[in-house]
């Protein structure tokens, strides 16, 4: 007669939860193969979001860009201290997107792109936490009718677009925000002629 111990239901649930959580993350190779659109000017995007939200460690900034890479909406929030789980990250990102911009689910092809800037400790190398954020961003974009865009980390060493190998030293996690005027395009010049032009001409003559 043999005796043994069957695994407890609690242990089985814990193992299942760990396996499910591990499947809700993307490896760098998977991310690179996903066809994520490249940012034309990543430093401008990073500097603009840094100036607007001033993220600290464990702060995520999700932003929606139009086809010309102009910022249409953005939101920031602090990650709660818990194990990295792409499903939870997806829900948090989706909640923020729904709060700041209508969905594009009626479009056959996504027009706007969502990017994620995450400020964290450590260096720029990929971590499992990054993989969970990537999974969450991709899924949130699908559910909101957006294209999945770049995932960018911000550390004390600078910023890094994961999967692309592009990055820079400024801004970084401890740097002061750049003046807002340098982080965004200058306002368009007024058109010549008309009432506005006459008012400006009179003001200059004073």
PDB file of C-alpha atoms in Angstrom:
ATOM      1  CA  UNK A   1       0.000   0.000   0.000  1.00  0.00           C
ATOM      2  CA  UNK A   2       1.406   3.422  -0.933  1.00  0.00           C
ATOM      3  CA  UNK A   3       0.657   6.683   0.687  1.00  0.00           C
ATOM      4  CA  UNK A   4       1.025  10.135  -0.845  1.00  0.00           C
ATOM      5  CA  UNK A   5      -0.171  13.668  -0.580  1.00  0.00           C
ATOM      6  CA  UNK A   6      -2.406  15.178  -3.203  1.00  0.00           C
ATOM      7  CA  UNK A   7      -1.664  18.819  -3.984  1.00  0.00           C
ATOM      8  CA  UNK A   8      -4.026  21.138  -2.154  1.00  0.00           C
ATOM      9  CA  UNK A   9      -6.600  23.100  -4.131  1.00  0.00           C
ATOM     10  CA  UNK A  10      -5.000  26.334  -2.939  1.00  0.00           C
ATOM     11  CA  UNK A  11      -1.616  25.271  -4.336  1.00  0.00           C
ATOM     12  CA  UNK A  12      -3.217  24.275  -7.636  1.00  0.00           C
ATOM     13  CA  UNK A  13      -4.979  27.626  -7.907  1.00  0.00           C
ATOM     14  CA  UNK A  14      -1.744  29.457  -7.122  1.00  0.00           C
ATOM     15  CA  UNK A  15       0.127  27.526  -9.810  1.00  0.00           C
ATOM     16  CA  UNK A  16      -2.629  28.152 -12.347  1.00  0.00           C
ATOM     17  CA  UNK A  17      -2.672  31.865 -11.537  1.00  0.00           C
ATOM     18  CA  UNK A  18       1.107  32.090 -11.947  1.00  0.00           C
ATOM     19  CA  UNK A  19       0.959  30.302 -15.304  1.00  0.00           C
ATOM     20  CA  UNK A  20      -1.852  32.553 -16.529  1.00  0.00           C
ATOM     21  CA  UNK A  21       0.018  35.658 -15.429  1.00  0.00           C
ATOM     22  CA  UNK A  22       3.180  34.475 -17.196  1.00  0.00           C
ATOM     23  CA  UNK A  23       1.210  34.023 -20.428  1.00  0.00           C
ATOM     24  CA  UNK A  24      -0.045  37.613 -20.223  1.00  0.00           C
ATOM     25  CA  UNK A  25       3.273  39.165 -21.157  1.00  0.00           C
ATOM     26  CA  UNK A  26       5.189  39.633 -24.398  1.00  0.00           C
ATOM     27  CA  UNK A  27       8.832  38.789 -24.929  1.00  0.00           C
ATOM     28  CA  UNK A  28      10.953  41.341 -26.846  1.00  0.00           C
ATOM     29  CA  UNK A  29      11.006  39.088 -29.927  1.00  0.00           C
ATOM     30  CA  UNK A  30       7.197  38.818 -29.896  1.00  0.00           C
ATOM     31  CA  UNK A  31       6.890  42.587 -29.559  1.00  0.00           C
ATOM     32  CA  UNK A  32       9.336  43.218 -32.407  1.00  0.00           C
ATOM     33  CA  UNK A  33       7.428  40.762 -34.633  1.00  0.00           C
ATOM     34  CA  UNK A  34       4.082  42.454 -33.926  1.00  0.00           C
ATOM     35  CA  UNK A  35       4.677  45.222 -36.475  1.00  0.00           C
ATOM     36  CA  UNK A  36       4.469  48.100 -34.000  1.00  0.00           C
ATOM     37  CA  UNK A  37       4.602  51.384 -35.982  1.00  0.00           C
ATOM     38  CA  UNK A  38       7.769  53.419 -35.469  1.00  0.00           C
ATOM     39  CA  UNK A  39       7.575  56.915 -34.047  1.00  0.00           C
ATOM     40  CA  UNK A  40       8.922  59.532 -36.441  1.00  0.00           C
ATOM     41  CA  UNK A  41      10.258  61.687 -33.618  1.00  0.00           C
ATOM     42  CA  UNK A  42      10.321  59.671 -30.384  1.00  0.00           C
ATOM     43  CA  UNK A  43      12.250  62.294 -28.399  1.00  0.00           C
ATOM     44  CA  UNK A  44       9.609  64.920 -29.152  1.00  0.00           C
ATOM     45  CA  UNK A  45       6.854  62.564 -27.992  1.00  0.00           C
ATOM     46  CA  UNK A  46       8.752  61.624 -24.830  1.00  0.00           C
ATOM     47  CA  UNK A  47       9.654  65.237 -24.000  1.00  0.00           C
ATOM     48  CA  UNK A  48       6.063  66.371 -24.529  1.00  0.00           C
ATOM     49  CA  UNK A  49       4.601  63.672 -22.279  1.00  0.00           C
ATOM     50  CA  UNK A  50       7.298  64.255 -19.650  1.00  0.00           C
ATOM     51  CA  UNK A  51       6.590  67.983 -19.581  1.00  0.00           C
ATOM     52  CA  UNK A  52       2.830  67.432 -19.436  1.00  0.00           C
ATOM     53  CA  UNK A  53       2.661  64.700 -16.781  1.00  0.00           C
ATOM     54  CA  UNK A  54       6.008  64.851 -14.898  1.00  0.00           C
ATOM     55  CA  UNK A  55       6.007  61.095 -14.207  1.00  0.00           C
ATOM     56  CA  UNK A  56       7.778  59.630 -11.190  1.00  0.00           C
ATOM     57  CA  UNK A  57       8.695  55.985 -10.545  1.00  0.00           C
ATOM     58  CA  UNK A  58       5.833  53.505 -11.108  1.00  0.00           C
ATOM     59  CA  UNK A  59       3.905  56.077 -13.163  1.00  0.00           C
ATOM     60  CA  UNK A  60       2.375  55.099 -16.502  1.00  0.00           C
ATOM     61  CA  UNK A  61       1.449  57.674 -19.141  1.00  0.00           C
ATOM     62  CA  UNK A  62      -0.818  56.491 -21.967  1.00  0.00           C
ATOM     63  CA  UNK A  63      -1.212  58.836 -24.934  1.00  0.00           C
ATOM     64  CA  UNK A  64      -3.214  58.797 -28.163  1.00  0.00           C
ATOM     65  CA  UNK A  65      -1.606  60.239 -31.299  1.00  0.00           C
ATOM     66  CA  UNK A  66      -3.261  61.138 -34.586  1.00  0.00           C
ATOM     67  CA  UNK A  67      -1.785  60.058 -37.974  1.00  0.00           C
ATOM     68  CA  UNK A  68       0.454  63.153 -37.951  1.00  0.00           C
ATOM     69  CA  UNK A  69       1.786  62.172 -34.514  1.00  0.00           C
ATOM     70  CA  UNK A  70       0.013  65.049 -32.781  1.00  0.00           C
ATOM     71  CA  UNK A  71      -1.137  64.395 -29.237  1.00  0.00           C
ATOM     72  CA  UNK A  72      -4.922  64.029 -29.001  1.00  0.00           C
ATOM     73  CA  UNK A  73      -5.322  62.803 -25.427  1.00  0.00           C
ATOM     74  CA  UNK A  74      -3.229  61.493 -22.561  1.00  0.00           C
ATOM     75  CA  UNK A  75      -3.598  60.314 -18.992  1.00  0.00           C
ATOM     76  CA  UNK A  76      -1.241  59.225 -16.240  1.00  0.00           C
ATOM     77  CA  UNK A  77      -1.667  56.988 -13.222  1.00  0.00           C
ATOM     78  CA  UNK A  78       0.487  55.274 -10.622  1.00  0.00           C
ATOM     79  CA  UNK A  79       0.800  51.516 -10.644  1.00  0.00           C
ATOM     80  CA  UNK A  80      -0.298  49.764  -7.448  1.00  0.00           C
ATOM     81  CA  UNK A  81       2.322  47.554  -5.742  1.00  0.00           C
ATOM     82  CA  UNK A  82       1.337  44.081  -6.920  1.00  0.00           C
ATOM     83  CA  UNK A  83       2.769  41.317  -9.127  1.00  0.00           C
ATOM     84  CA  UNK A  84       3.099  42.306 -12.786  1.00  0.00           C
ATOM     85  CA  UNK A  85       0.011  41.060 -14.627  1.00  0.00           C
ATOM     86  CA  UNK A  86      -0.835  42.047 -18.190  1.00  0.00           C
ATOM     87  CA  UNK A  87      -4.555  41.580 -17.569  1.00  0.00           C
ATOM     88  CA  UNK A  88      -4.562  44.102 -14.717  1.00  0.00           C
ATOM     89  CA  UNK A  89      -2.419  46.506 -16.740  1.00  0.00           C
ATOM     90  CA  UNK A  90      -4.825  46.127 -19.665  1.00  0.00           C
ATOM     91  CA  UNK A  91      -7.787  47.015 -17.492  1.00  0.00           C
ATOM     92  CA  UNK A  92      -6.014  50.058 -16.030  1.00  0.00           C
ATOM     93  CA  UNK A  93      -5.009  51.341 -19.479  1.00  0.00           C
ATOM     94  CA  UNK A  94      -8.449  50.726 -20.930  1.00  0.00           C
ATOM     95  CA  UNK A  95     -10.061  52.608 -18.053  1.00  0.00           C
ATOM     96  CA  UNK A  96      -7.835  55.631 -18.707  1.00  0.00           C
ATOM     97  CA  UNK A  97      -8.431  55.537 -22.461  1.00  0.00           C
ATOM     98  CA  UNK A  98     -12.189  55.409 -21.992  1.00  0.00           C
ATOM     99  CA  UNK A  99     -11.946  58.401 -19.689  1.00  0.00           C
ATOM    100  CA  UNK A 100     -10.037  60.686 -22.059  1.00  0.00           C
ATOM    101  CA  UNK A 101     -11.041  59.767 -25.631  1.00  0.00           C
ATOM    102  CA  UNK A 102     -13.931  58.017 -27.463  1.00  0.00           C
ATOM    103  CA  UNK A 103     -13.257  54.588 -28.949  1.00  0.00           C
ATOM    104  CA  UNK A 104     -12.686  53.961 -32.670  1.00  0.00           C
ATOM    105  CA  UNK A 105     -14.324  50.541 -32.808  1.00  0.00           C
ATOM    106  CA  UNK A 106     -16.605  51.558 -35.709  1.00  0.00           C
ATOM    107  CA  UNK A 107     -13.625  52.057 -38.015  1.00  0.00           C
ATOM    108  CA  UNK A 108     -12.497  49.157 -40.172  1.00  0.00           C
ATOM    109  CA  UNK A 109      -8.879  50.175 -39.753  1.00  0.00           C
ATOM    110  CA  UNK A 110      -7.477  52.008 -36.711  1.00  0.00           C
ATOM    111  CA  UNK A 111      -6.396  55.561 -37.455  1.00  0.00           C
ATOM    112  CA  UNK A 112      -5.119  56.754 -34.086  1.00  0.00           C
ATOM    113  CA  UNK A 113      -2.245  55.162 -32.206  1.00  0.00           C
ATOM    114  CA  UNK A 114      -1.772  54.665 -28.470  1.00  0.00           C
ATOM    115  CA  UNK A 115       1.712  54.789 -26.960  1.00  0.00           C
ATOM    116  CA  UNK A 116       2.767  54.044 -23.402  1.00  0.00           C
ATOM    117  CA  UNK A 117       5.501  55.740 -21.401  1.00  0.00           C
ATOM    118  CA  UNK A 118       6.364  53.956 -18.147  1.00  0.00           C
ATOM    119  CA  UNK A 119       8.684  55.476 -15.539  1.00  0.00           C
ATOM    120  CA  UNK A 120      10.397  52.870 -13.381  1.00  0.00           C
ATOM    121  CA  UNK A 121      13.506  52.058 -11.377  1.00  0.00           C
ATOM    122  CA  UNK A 122      16.332  49.974 -12.776  1.00  0.00           C
ATOM    123  CA  UNK A 123      18.054  50.174 -16.135  1.00  0.00           C
ATOM    124  CA  UNK A 124      16.657  50.129 -19.657  1.00  0.00           C
ATOM    125  CA  UNK A 125      16.864  46.356 -20.138  1.00  0.00           C
ATOM    126  CA  UNK A 126      13.604  44.460 -20.675  1.00  0.00           C
ATOM    127  CA  UNK A 127      11.918  43.053 -17.589  1.00  0.00           C
ATOM    128  CA  UNK A 128       8.897  40.824 -17.061  1.00  0.00           C
ATOM    129  CA  UNK A 129       7.052  43.929 -15.880  1.00  0.00           C
ATOM    130  CA  UNK A 130       7.735  45.514 -19.272  1.00  0.00           C
ATOM    131  CA  UNK A 131       6.414  42.376 -20.956  1.00  0.00           C
ATOM    132  CA  UNK A 132       3.184  42.641 -18.963  1.00  0.00           C
ATOM    133  CA  UNK A 133       2.785  46.316 -19.921  1.00  0.00           C
ATOM    134  CA  UNK A 134       3.324  45.415 -23.586  1.00  0.00           C
ATOM    135  CA  UNK A 135       0.634  42.738 -23.407  1.00  0.00           C
ATOM    136  CA  UNK A 136      -1.716  45.135 -21.622  1.00  0.00           C
ATOM    137  CA  UNK A 137      -1.144  47.945 -24.131  1.00  0.00           C
ATOM    138  CA  UNK A 138      -1.727  45.697 -27.128  1.00  0.00           C
ATOM    139  CA  UNK A 139      -4.947  44.290 -25.678  1.00  0.00           C
ATOM    140  CA  UNK A 140      -6.265  47.670 -24.528  1.00  0.00           C
ATOM    141  CA  UNK A 141      -5.694  49.095 -28.015  1.00  0.00           C
ATOM    142  CA  UNK A 142      -7.627  46.239 -29.596  1.00  0.00           C
ATOM    143  CA  UNK A 143     -10.558  46.779 -27.239  1.00  0.00           C
ATOM    144  CA  UNK A 144     -10.579  50.555 -27.853  1.00  0.00           C
ATOM    145  CA  UNK A 145     -10.152  50.463 -31.622  1.00  0.00           C
ATOM    146  CA  UNK A 146      -6.633  51.927 -31.667  1.00  0.00           C
ATOM    147  CA  UNK A 147      -3.349  50.910 -33.225  1.00  0.00           C
ATOM    148  CA  UNK A 148      -0.843  49.620 -30.706  1.00  0.00           C
ATOM    149  CA  UNK A 149       2.121  51.967 -30.673  1.00  0.00           C
ATOM    150  CA  UNK A 150       5.471  52.236 -28.951  1.00  0.00           C
ATOM    151  CA  UNK A 151       6.246  51.151 -25.415  1.00  0.00           C
ATOM    152  CA  UNK A 152       8.786  53.520 -23.853  1.00  0.00           C
ATOM    153  CA  UNK A 153      10.579  53.160 -20.527  1.00  0.00           C
ATOM    154  CA  UNK A 154      11.848  56.146 -18.565  1.00  0.00           C
ATOM    155  CA  UNK A 155      14.600  55.409 -16.036  1.00  0.00           C
ATOM    156  CA  UNK A 156      17.403  57.338 -14.364  1.00  0.00           C
ATOM    157  CA  UNK A 157      19.575  56.499 -17.384  1.00  0.00           C
ATOM    158  CA  UNK A 158      17.164  58.132 -19.832  1.00  0.00           C
ATOM    159  CA  UNK A 159      14.392  56.913 -22.130  1.00  0.00           C
ATOM    160  CA  UNK A 160      14.277  53.840 -24.339  1.00  0.00           C
ATOM    161  CA  UNK A 161      11.813  52.679 -27.008  1.00  0.00           C
ATOM    162  CA  UNK A 162      11.812  48.944 -26.342  1.00  0.00           C
ATOM    163  CA  UNK A 163      12.051  46.749 -29.399  1.00  0.00           C
ATOM    164  CA  UNK A 164      13.546  49.537 -31.512  1.00  0.00           C
ATOM    165  CA  UNK A 165      16.885  50.282 -29.880  1.00  0.00           C
ATOM    166  CA  UNK A 166      16.237  54.026 -29.936  1.00  0.00           C
ATOM    167  CA  UNK A 167      16.665  56.141 -26.822  1.00  0.00           C
ATOM    168  CA  UNK A 168      18.276  59.173 -25.244  1.00  0.00           C
ATOM    169  CA  UNK A 169      19.659  60.532 -21.987  1.00  0.00           C
ATOM    170  CA  UNK A 170      17.130  63.337 -21.589  1.00  0.00           C
ATOM    171  CA  UNK A 171      14.556  63.459 -20.285  1.00  0.00           C
ATOM    172  CA  UNK A 172      15.178  60.881 -17.584  1.00  0.00           C
ATOM    173  CA  UNK A 173      13.358  59.846 -14.403  1.00  0.00           C
ATOM    174  CA  UNK A 174      15.020  62.533 -12.267  1.00  0.00           C
ATOM    175  CA  UNK A 175      15.240  65.393 -14.774  1.00  0.00           C
ATOM    176  CA  UNK A 176      13.201  68.561 -14.563  1.00  0.00           C
ATOM    177  CA  UNK A 177      10.604  68.904 -17.320  1.00  0.00           C
ATOM    178  CA  UNK A 178      11.624  70.921 -20.344  1.00  0.00           C
ATOM    179  CA  UNK A 179       9.775  74.201 -20.887  1.00  0.00           C
ATOM    180  CA  UNK A 180       6.444  73.382 -22.444  1.00  0.00           C
ATOM    181  CA  UNK A 181       7.176  75.597 -25.449  1.00  0.00           C
ATOM    182  CA  UNK A 182      10.139  73.423 -26.450  1.00  0.00           C
ATOM    183  CA  UNK A 183       8.246  70.191 -25.884  1.00  0.00           C
ATOM    184  CA  UNK A 184       5.526  71.003 -28.382  1.00  0.00           C
ATOM    185  CA  UNK A 185       5.323  72.604 -31.794  1.00  0.00           C
ATOM    186  CA  UNK A 186       5.011  76.419 -31.790  1.00  0.00           C
ATOM    187  CA  UNK A 187       1.526  77.834 -32.429  1.00  0.00           C
ATOM    188  CA  UNK A 188       0.761  78.647 -36.077  1.00  0.00           C
ATOM    189  CA  UNK A 189       1.288  82.233 -37.201  1.00  0.00           C
ATOM    190  CA  UNK A 190      -1.882  84.284 -37.752  1.00  0.00           C
ATOM    191  CA  UNK A 191      -3.084  84.641 -41.317  1.00  0.00           C
ATOM    192  CA  UNK A 192      -2.401  87.935 -43.037  1.00  0.00           C
ATOM    193  CA  UNK A 193      -5.276  90.234 -43.827  1.00  0.00           C
ATOM    194  CA  UNK A 194      -8.645  90.598 -42.147  1.00  0.00           C
ATOM    195  CA  UNK A 195      -9.630  91.963 -38.737  1.00  0.00           C
ATOM    196  CA  UNK A 196      -6.973  90.032 -36.778  1.00  0.00           C
ATOM    197  CA  UNK A 197      -4.197  91.398 -38.985  1.00  0.00           C
ATOM    198  CA  UNK A 198      -5.465  94.965 -38.570  1.00  0.00           C
ATOM    199  CA  UNK A 199      -5.586  94.608 -34.771  1.00  0.00           C
ATOM    200  CA  UNK A 200      -2.020  93.279 -34.684  1.00  0.00           C
ATOM    201  CA  UNK A 201      -0.851  96.120 -36.955  1.00  0.00           C
ATOM    202  CA  UNK A 202      -2.412  98.752 -34.686  1.00  0.00           C
ATOM    203  CA  UNK A 203      -0.945  97.127 -31.571  1.00  0.00           C
ATOM    204  CA  UNK A 204       2.523  97.133 -33.109  1.00  0.00           C
ATOM    205  CA  UNK A 205       2.196 100.804 -34.036  1.00  0.00           C
ATOM    206  CA  UNK A 206       1.553 101.860 -30.449  1.00  0.00           C
TER     207      UNK A 206
END
